Amino acid sequence: VRKYLSERSLQANPALDLAFTAYTPGETLGLLENPVIRDWHRGCVARLDEKYDTIVLVPCAKTKPWTGPAVGKSKLYSAYNALREEMPNACFVTISEPLGIVPMQAWGDFPQYDNPGLFRDDAQRSGMTKEQWANSPFKRTYGVPFDEAARAVCIERLGVVVGEFLSNNKDRRIVSVVDSATGSASTHGEMLDIAIQESGVEVSRHPKRLEPRVSPLSYLRGVLTGGE
């Protein structure tokens, strides 16, 4: 089953490194020990260039990388890249599992991963609907293992990485658009909760968008330019 899931991930992103795939919390925990990921965590928390007076925290997306042709598949990243052009003093920074932080300068050049393993919903972890399972070679639905304790450790560790980044950039205006409009918890939101608690840095939090399947460009432009 794992081989099948990884093949599907590779079809979605031909640049994917299969060493950076994790479909369960336990696999994600192992991924956090990968030397490449650990080196990324040490480097990604650095202070940003002084020209940026605003940091915009955004969620990661399955569509990767986040610049170039692939971006057209993501309404979120299409909006972020448009706003980058409009707002040269703002740095858009992705909150990511397993990378923690991916600043926009690295959106075209980061370890290509697929890490749905921290989702509590089985369909989200596998990326498979019941119909897709029925049409797969298995002809039945397979549950993907889930370990709540391992998930909690992953969220905690990644939250600490994000918190270190916030601490190193605490004198900037920091705006987050990672939360769900419905108020339901997300992995990114949980990581940010821990980061704020760890760092004590003030973050202005907003939903990532107000309507599903609609470009958030106008909404985000209002959030970032309309004051708070």
PDB file of C-alpha atoms in Angstrom:
ATOM      1  CA  VAL A   1       0.000   0.000   0.000  1.00  0.00           C
ATOM      2  CA  ARG A   2       2.776   2.435   0.874  1.00  0.00           C
ATOM      3  CA  LYS A   3       4.449   1.835  -2.484  1.00  0.00           C
ATOM      4  CA  TYR A   4       1.162   2.598  -4.205  1.00  0.00           C
ATOM      5  CA  LEU A   5       0.687   5.820  -2.216  1.00  0.00           C
ATOM      6  CA  SER A   6       4.238   6.960  -2.932  1.00  0.00           C
ATOM      7  CA  GLU A   7       3.749   6.271  -6.649  1.00  0.00           C
ATOM      8  CA  ARG A   8       0.653   8.482  -6.584  1.00  0.00           C
ATOM      9  CA  SER A   9       2.642  11.205  -4.815  1.00  0.00           C
ATOM     10  CA  LEU A  10       5.341  10.978  -7.472  1.00  0.00           C
ATOM     11  CA  GLN A  11       2.759  11.324 -10.238  1.00  0.00           C
ATOM     12  CA  ALA A  12       1.486  14.505  -8.584  1.00  0.00           C
ATOM     13  CA  ASN A  13       5.010  15.911  -8.239  1.00  0.00           C
ATOM     14  CA  PRO A  14       7.646  14.315 -10.495  1.00  0.00           C
ATOM     15  CA  ALA A  15      10.349  16.248  -8.592  1.00  0.00           C
ATOM     16  CA  LEU A  16       9.394  14.504  -5.344  1.00  0.00           C
ATOM     17  CA  ASP A  17      12.178  12.814  -3.384  1.00  0.00           C
ATOM     18  CA  LEU A  18      10.598   9.599  -2.103  1.00  0.00           C
ATOM     19  CA  ALA A  19      12.912   9.743   0.912  1.00  0.00           C
ATOM     20  CA  PHE A  20      10.806  12.708   2.051  1.00  0.00           C
ATOM     21  CA  THR A  21       7.397  11.036   2.098  1.00  0.00           C
ATOM     22  CA  ALA A  22       5.452  10.290   5.278  1.00  0.00           C
ATOM     23  CA  TYR A  23       1.880   8.997   5.423  1.00  0.00           C
ATOM     24  CA  THR A  24       1.608   8.390   9.177  1.00  0.00           C
ATOM     25  CA  PRO A  25       2.650  10.268  12.325  1.00  0.00           C
ATOM     26  CA  GLY A  26       5.269   7.619  13.001  1.00  0.00           C
ATOM     27  CA  GLU A  27       6.786   8.069   9.542  1.00  0.00           C
ATOM     28  CA  THR A  28       6.725  11.833  10.051  1.00  0.00           C
ATOM     29  CA  LEU A  29       8.588  11.436  13.327  1.00  0.00           C
ATOM     30  CA  GLY A  30      11.232   9.433  11.479  1.00  0.00           C
ATOM     31  CA  LEU A  31      11.379  12.076   8.771  1.00  0.00           C
ATOM     32  CA  LEU A  32      12.202  14.720  11.377  1.00  0.00           C
ATOM     33  CA  GLU A  33      15.379  12.754  12.118  1.00  0.00           C
ATOM     34  CA  ASN A  34      16.509  12.784   8.491  1.00  0.00           C
ATOM     35  CA  PRO A  35      19.848  14.687   8.321  1.00  0.00           C
ATOM     36  CA  VAL A  36      18.627  16.833   5.419  1.00  0.00           C
ATOM     37  CA  ILE A  37      15.501  17.853   7.346  1.00  0.00           C
ATOM     38  CA  ARG A  38      17.486  18.515  10.524  1.00  0.00           C
ATOM     39  CA  ASP A  39      19.938  20.713   8.608  1.00  0.00           C
ATOM     40  CA  TRP A  40      16.995  22.566   7.085  1.00  0.00           C
ATOM     41  CA  HIS A  41      15.547  23.237  10.542  1.00  0.00           C
ATOM     42  CA  ARG A  42      18.847  24.725  11.703  1.00  0.00           C
ATOM     43  CA  GLY A  43      19.036  27.067   8.735  1.00  0.00           C
ATOM     44  CA  CYS A  44      15.415  28.048   8.201  1.00  0.00           C
ATOM     45  CA  VAL A  45      15.072  29.907  11.507  1.00  0.00           C
ATOM     46  CA  ALA A  46      17.557  32.614  10.507  1.00  0.00           C
ATOM     47  CA  ARG A  47      16.721  36.294  10.619  1.00  0.00           C
ATOM     48  CA  LEU A  48      15.352  37.604   7.333  1.00  0.00           C
ATOM     49  CA  ASP A  49      16.856  40.397   5.269  1.00  0.00           C
ATOM     50  CA  GLU A  50      16.346  43.804   6.886  1.00  0.00           C
ATOM     51  CA  LYS A  51      14.422  45.093   3.854  1.00  0.00           C
ATOM     52  CA  TYR A  52      11.346  43.156   4.991  1.00  0.00           C
ATOM     53  CA  ASP A  53       9.171  44.949   7.526  1.00  0.00           C
ATOM     54  CA  THR A  54       6.309  42.453   7.296  1.00  0.00           C
ATOM     55  CA  ILE A  55       6.277  38.656   7.491  1.00  0.00           C
ATOM     56  CA  VAL A  56       3.243  36.812   6.146  1.00  0.00           C
ATOM     57  CA  LEU A  57       2.904  33.244   7.435  1.00  0.00           C
ATOM     58  CA  VAL A  58       1.109  30.995   4.943  1.00  0.00           C
ATOM     59  CA  PRO A  59       0.218  27.274   4.861  1.00  0.00           C
ATOM     60  CA  CYS A  60       2.026  24.752   2.729  1.00  0.00           C
ATOM     61  CA  ALA A  61       0.220  23.151  -0.205  1.00  0.00           C
ATOM     62  CA  LYS A  62       0.278  19.740  -1.852  1.00  0.00           C
ATOM     63  CA  THR A  63       1.100  21.359  -5.195  1.00  0.00           C
ATOM     64  CA  LYS A  64       4.874  21.816  -5.306  1.00  0.00           C
ATOM     65  CA  PRO A  65       7.138  23.637  -5.932  1.00  0.00           C
ATOM     66  CA  TRP A  66       5.482  26.954  -5.119  1.00  0.00           C
ATOM     67  CA  THR A  67       6.905  28.949  -8.012  1.00  0.00           C
ATOM     68  CA  GLY A  68       6.863  28.199 -11.725  1.00  0.00           C
ATOM     69  CA  PRO A  69       4.250  26.327 -13.792  1.00  0.00           C
ATOM     70  CA  ALA A  70       2.958  24.174 -10.923  1.00  0.00           C
ATOM     71  CA  VAL A  71       1.657  27.241  -9.087  1.00  0.00           C
ATOM     72  CA  GLY A  72      -1.256  27.572 -11.502  1.00  0.00           C
ATOM     73  CA  LYS A  73      -2.827  24.553  -9.792  1.00  0.00           C
ATOM     74  CA  SER A  74      -2.903  26.352  -6.425  1.00  0.00           C
ATOM     75  CA  LYS A  75      -5.200  29.335  -5.936  1.00  0.00           C
ATOM     76  CA  LEU A  76      -3.438  30.066  -2.639  1.00  0.00           C
ATOM     77  CA  TYR A  77       0.081  30.186  -4.047  1.00  0.00           C
ATOM     78  CA  SER A  78      -1.051  32.008  -7.178  1.00  0.00           C
ATOM     79  CA  ALA A  79      -2.338  34.712  -4.824  1.00  0.00           C
ATOM     80  CA  TYR A  80       0.797  34.725  -2.669  1.00  0.00           C
ATOM     81  CA  ASN A  81       3.069  35.108  -5.676  1.00  0.00           C
ATOM     82  CA  ALA A  82       0.946  37.946  -7.052  1.00  0.00           C
ATOM     83  CA  LEU A  83       1.138  39.733  -3.698  1.00  0.00           C
ATOM     84  CA  ARG A  84       4.910  39.241  -3.583  1.00  0.00           C
ATOM     85  CA  GLU A  85       5.127  41.428  -6.670  1.00  0.00           C
ATOM     86  CA  GLU A  86       2.841  44.062  -5.166  1.00  0.00           C
ATOM     87  CA  MET A  87       4.464  44.172  -1.735  1.00  0.00           C
ATOM     88  CA  PRO A  88       8.272  44.153  -1.994  1.00  0.00           C
ATOM     89  CA  ASN A  89       8.698  44.809   1.728  1.00  0.00           C
ATOM     90  CA  ALA A  90       6.698  41.734   2.728  1.00  0.00           C
ATOM     91  CA  CYS A  91       8.243  38.287   2.979  1.00  0.00           C
ATOM     92  CA  PHE A  92       5.864  35.366   2.566  1.00  0.00           C
ATOM     93  CA  VAL A  93       6.937  32.407   4.688  1.00  0.00           C
ATOM     94  CA  THR A  94       5.423  28.933   4.554  1.00  0.00           C
ATOM     95  CA  ILE A  95       4.706  26.918   7.692  1.00  0.00           C
ATOM     96  CA  SER A  96       5.431  23.356   6.690  1.00  0.00           C
ATOM     97  CA  GLU A  97       5.493  19.835   7.951  1.00  0.00           C
ATOM     98  CA  PRO A  98       8.221  18.514   7.917  1.00  0.00           C
ATOM     99  CA  LEU A  99      10.366  21.585   7.090  1.00  0.00           C
ATOM    100  CA  GLY A 100       8.978  23.957   9.711  1.00  0.00           C
ATOM    101  CA  ILE A 101       9.731  27.170   7.810  1.00  0.00           C
ATOM    102  CA  VAL A 102      10.172  27.780   4.073  1.00  0.00           C
ATOM    103  CA  PRO A 103      10.773  31.456   3.192  1.00  0.00           C
ATOM    104  CA  MET A 104       9.600  32.562  -0.236  1.00  0.00           C
ATOM    105  CA  GLN A 105      13.177  32.800  -1.505  1.00  0.00           C
ATOM    106  CA  ALA A 106      13.293  28.981  -1.267  1.00  0.00           C
ATOM    107  CA  TRP A 107       9.862  28.232  -2.757  1.00  0.00           C
ATOM    108  CA  GLY A 108      11.458  26.929  -5.943  1.00  0.00           C
ATOM    109  CA  ASP A 109      14.303  25.111  -4.222  1.00  0.00           C
ATOM    110  CA  PHE A 110      13.446  23.115  -1.116  1.00  0.00           C
ATOM    111  CA  PRO A 111      13.482  19.361  -0.427  1.00  0.00           C
ATOM    112  CA  GLN A 112      10.478  18.124  -2.387  1.00  0.00           C
ATOM    113  CA  TYR A 113       8.289  16.263   0.096  1.00  0.00           C
ATOM    114  CA  ASP A 114       4.827  14.842   0.572  1.00  0.00           C
ATOM    115  CA  ASN A 115       3.907  14.652   4.252  1.00  0.00           C
ATOM    116  CA  PRO A 116       0.159  14.176   4.856  1.00  0.00           C
ATOM    117  CA  GLY A 117       0.897  11.909   7.815  1.00  0.00           C
ATOM    118  CA  LEU A 118      -0.219  14.348  10.524  1.00  0.00           C
ATOM    119  CA  PHE A 119      -3.797  14.670   9.287  1.00  0.00           C
ATOM    120  CA  ARG A 120      -6.258  12.949  11.609  1.00  0.00           C
ATOM    121  CA  ASP A 121      -8.596  12.164   8.717  1.00  0.00           C
ATOM    122  CA  ASP A 122      -7.680   8.861   7.070  1.00  0.00           C
ATOM    123  CA  ALA A 123      -8.640  10.008   3.577  1.00  0.00           C
ATOM    124  CA  GLN A 124      -6.403  13.055   3.908  1.00  0.00           C
ATOM    125  CA  ARG A 125      -3.461  10.947   5.056  1.00  0.00           C
ATOM    126  CA  SER A 126      -3.804   8.520   2.152  1.00  0.00           C
ATOM    127  CA  GLY A 127      -5.059  11.068  -0.376  1.00  0.00           C
ATOM    128  CA  MET A 128      -7.576   8.418  -1.446  1.00  0.00           C
ATOM    129  CA  THR A 129     -11.370   8.544  -1.560  1.00  0.00           C
ATOM    130  CA  LYS A 130     -13.454   5.385  -1.141  1.00  0.00           C
ATOM    131  CA  GLU A 131     -14.098   5.420  -4.888  1.00  0.00           C
ATOM    132  CA  GLN A 132     -10.384   5.672  -5.625  1.00  0.00           C
ATOM    133  CA  TRP A 133      -9.657   2.747  -3.296  1.00  0.00           C
ATOM    134  CA  ALA A 134     -12.387   0.738  -5.028  1.00  0.00           C
ATOM    135  CA  ASN A 135     -10.820   1.462  -8.411  1.00  0.00           C
ATOM    136  CA  SER A 136      -7.295   0.761  -7.178  1.00  0.00           C
ATOM    137  CA  PRO A 137      -5.491  -2.595  -7.559  1.00  0.00           C
ATOM    138  CA  PHE A 138      -6.568  -3.362  -3.956  1.00  0.00           C
ATOM    139  CA  LYS A 139     -10.323  -3.046  -4.719  1.00  0.00           C
ATOM    140  CA  ARG A 140     -10.980  -2.104  -1.089  1.00  0.00           C
ATOM    141  CA  THR A 141     -10.253   0.699   1.361  1.00  0.00           C
ATOM    142  CA  TYR A 142      -7.123   0.451   3.462  1.00  0.00           C
ATOM    143  CA  GLY A 143      -6.785   2.477   6.638  1.00  0.00           C
ATOM    144  CA  VAL A 144      -3.491   4.299   7.148  1.00  0.00           C
ATOM    145  CA  PRO A 145      -2.012   3.828  10.652  1.00  0.00           C
ATOM    146  CA  PHE A 146      -2.436   6.753  13.029  1.00  0.00           C
ATOM    147  CA  ASP A 147      -0.622   7.353  16.321  1.00  0.00           C
ATOM    148  CA  GLU A 148      -1.897  10.364  18.272  1.00  0.00           C
ATOM    149  CA  ALA A 149       1.117  10.416  20.608  1.00  0.00           C
ATOM    150  CA  ALA A 150       3.576  10.479  17.690  1.00  0.00           C
ATOM    151  CA  ARG A 151       1.532  13.224  16.060  1.00  0.00           C
ATOM    152  CA  ALA A 152       1.716  15.349  19.218  1.00  0.00           C
ATOM    153  CA  VAL A 153       5.510  14.982  19.339  1.00  0.00           C
ATOM    154  CA  CYS A 154       5.800  16.048  15.686  1.00  0.00           C
ATOM    155  CA  ILE A 155       3.591  19.109  16.167  1.00  0.00           C
ATOM    156  CA  GLU A 156       5.565  20.095  19.278  1.00  0.00           C
ATOM    157  CA  ARG A 157       8.936  19.770  17.569  1.00  0.00           C
ATOM    158  CA  LEU A 158       7.862  21.656  14.484  1.00  0.00           C
ATOM    159  CA  GLY A 159       6.225  24.334  16.614  1.00  0.00           C
ATOM    160  CA  VAL A 160       9.535  24.900  18.369  1.00  0.00           C
ATOM    161  CA  VAL A 161      11.244  25.408  14.993  1.00  0.00           C
ATOM    162  CA  VAL A 162       8.613  27.965  13.979  1.00  0.00           C
ATOM    163  CA  GLY A 163       8.938  29.637  17.377  1.00  0.00           C
ATOM    164  CA  GLU A 164      12.686  30.067  16.945  1.00  0.00           C
ATOM    165  CA  PHE A 165      12.060  31.727  13.595  1.00  0.00           C
ATOM    166  CA  LEU A 166       9.536  34.091  15.208  1.00  0.00           C
ATOM    167  CA  SER A 167      11.995  34.973  17.977  1.00  0.00           C
ATOM    168  CA  ASN A 168      14.690  35.823  15.446  1.00  0.00           C
ATOM    169  CA  ASN A 169      12.301  38.140  13.587  1.00  0.00           C
ATOM    170  CA  LYS A 170      10.206  39.468  16.456  1.00  0.00           C
ATOM    171  CA  ASP A 171      10.665  43.150  15.619  1.00  0.00           C
ATOM    172  CA  ARG A 172       8.706  42.846  12.353  1.00  0.00           C
ATOM    173  CA  ARG A 173       4.981  42.968  11.747  1.00  0.00           C
ATOM    174  CA  ILE A 174       3.964  39.302  11.592  1.00  0.00           C
ATOM    175  CA  VAL A 175       0.658  38.331   9.996  1.00  0.00           C
ATOM    176  CA  SER A 176      -0.608  34.753   9.801  1.00  0.00           C
ATOM    177  CA  VAL A 177      -3.103  33.458   7.249  1.00  0.00           C
ATOM    178  CA  VAL A 178      -2.818  29.756   8.053  1.00  0.00           C
ATOM    179  CA  ASP A 179      -6.008  29.204  10.068  1.00  0.00           C
ATOM    180  CA  SER A 180      -9.264  27.797   8.730  1.00  0.00           C
ATOM    181  CA  ALA A 181     -12.227  30.127   8.258  1.00  0.00           C
ATOM    182  CA  THR A 182     -14.367  27.590  10.115  1.00  0.00           C
ATOM    183  CA  GLY A 183     -12.131  27.773  13.164  1.00  0.00           C
ATOM    184  CA  SER A 184     -11.286  24.095  12.961  1.00  0.00           C
ATOM    185  CA  ALA A 185      -7.752  23.239  13.999  1.00  0.00           C
ATOM    186  CA  SER A 186      -5.117  22.594  11.338  1.00  0.00           C
ATOM    187  CA  THR A 187      -1.633  21.178  11.657  1.00  0.00           C
ATOM    188  CA  HIS A 188      -0.207  24.576  10.709  1.00  0.00           C
ATOM    189  CA  GLY A 189      -2.407  26.337  13.232  1.00  0.00           C
ATOM    190  CA  GLU A 190      -1.366  23.927  15.980  1.00  0.00           C
ATOM    191  CA  MET A 191       2.290  24.452  15.120  1.00  0.00           C
ATOM    192  CA  LEU A 192       1.751  28.197  15.278  1.00  0.00           C
ATOM    193  CA  ASP A 193       0.001  27.913  18.650  1.00  0.00           C
ATOM    194  CA  ILE A 194       3.107  26.262  20.074  1.00  0.00           C
ATOM    195  CA  ALA A 195       5.436  28.720  18.311  1.00  0.00           C
ATOM    196  CA  ILE A 196       3.651  31.727  19.835  1.00  0.00           C
ATOM    197  CA  GLN A 197       3.640  30.128  23.273  1.00  0.00           C
ATOM    198  CA  GLU A 198       7.347  29.283  23.012  1.00  0.00           C
ATOM    199  CA  SER A 199       8.475  32.646  21.649  1.00  0.00           C
ATOM    200  CA  GLY A 200       6.023  35.094  23.176  1.00  0.00           C
ATOM    201  CA  VAL A 201       5.963  36.913  19.824  1.00  0.00           C
ATOM    202  CA  GLU A 202       2.752  38.676  18.811  1.00  0.00           C
ATOM    203  CA  VAL A 203       1.178  37.384  15.600  1.00  0.00           C
ATOM    204  CA  SER A 204      -1.929  38.845  13.954  1.00  0.00           C
ATOM    205  CA  ARG A 205      -3.967  35.787  12.885  1.00  0.00           C
ATOM    206  CA  HIS A 206      -6.487  35.610  10.061  1.00  0.00           C
ATOM    207  CA  PRO A 207      -8.121  32.776   8.072  1.00  0.00           C
ATOM    208  CA  LYS A 208      -6.254  31.656   4.963  1.00  0.00           C
ATOM    209  CA  ARG A 209      -9.362  32.430   2.917  1.00  0.00           C
ATOM    210  CA  LEU A 210     -13.051  33.119   3.425  1.00  0.00           C
ATOM    211  CA  GLU A 211     -14.489  30.829   0.744  1.00  0.00           C
ATOM    212  CA  PRO A 212     -13.311  27.424  -0.493  1.00  0.00           C
ATOM    213  CA  ARG A 213     -12.190  26.988  -4.108  1.00  0.00           C
ATOM    214  CA  VAL A 214     -12.110  30.756  -4.656  1.00  0.00           C
ATOM    215  CA  SER A 215      -8.961  32.829  -5.133  1.00  0.00           C
ATOM    216  CA  PRO A 216      -8.161  34.596  -1.842  1.00  0.00           C
ATOM    217  CA  LEU A 217      -6.222  37.362  -3.598  1.00  0.00           C
ATOM    218  CA  SER A 218      -8.599  40.261  -2.899  1.00  0.00           C
ATOM    219  CA  TYR A 219      -9.220  39.108   0.658  1.00  0.00           C
ATOM    220  CA  LEU A 220      -5.511  38.744   1.426  1.00  0.00           C
ATOM    221  CA  ARG A 221      -4.726  42.075  -0.175  1.00  0.00           C
ATOM    222  CA  GLY A 222      -7.254  43.647   2.184  1.00  0.00           C
ATOM    223  CA  VAL A 223      -5.780  41.899   5.221  1.00  0.00           C
ATOM    224  CA  LEU A 224      -2.250  43.032   4.389  1.00  0.00           C
ATOM    225  CA  THR A 225      -2.947  46.583   3.262  1.00  0.00           C
ATOM    226  CA  GLY A 226      -6.043  47.493   5.229  1.00  0.00           C
ATOM    227  CA  GLY A 227      -4.375  47.721   8.617  1.00  0.00           C
ATOM    228  CA  GLU A 228      -5.328  45.734  11.712  1.00  0.00           C
TER     229      GLU A 228
END
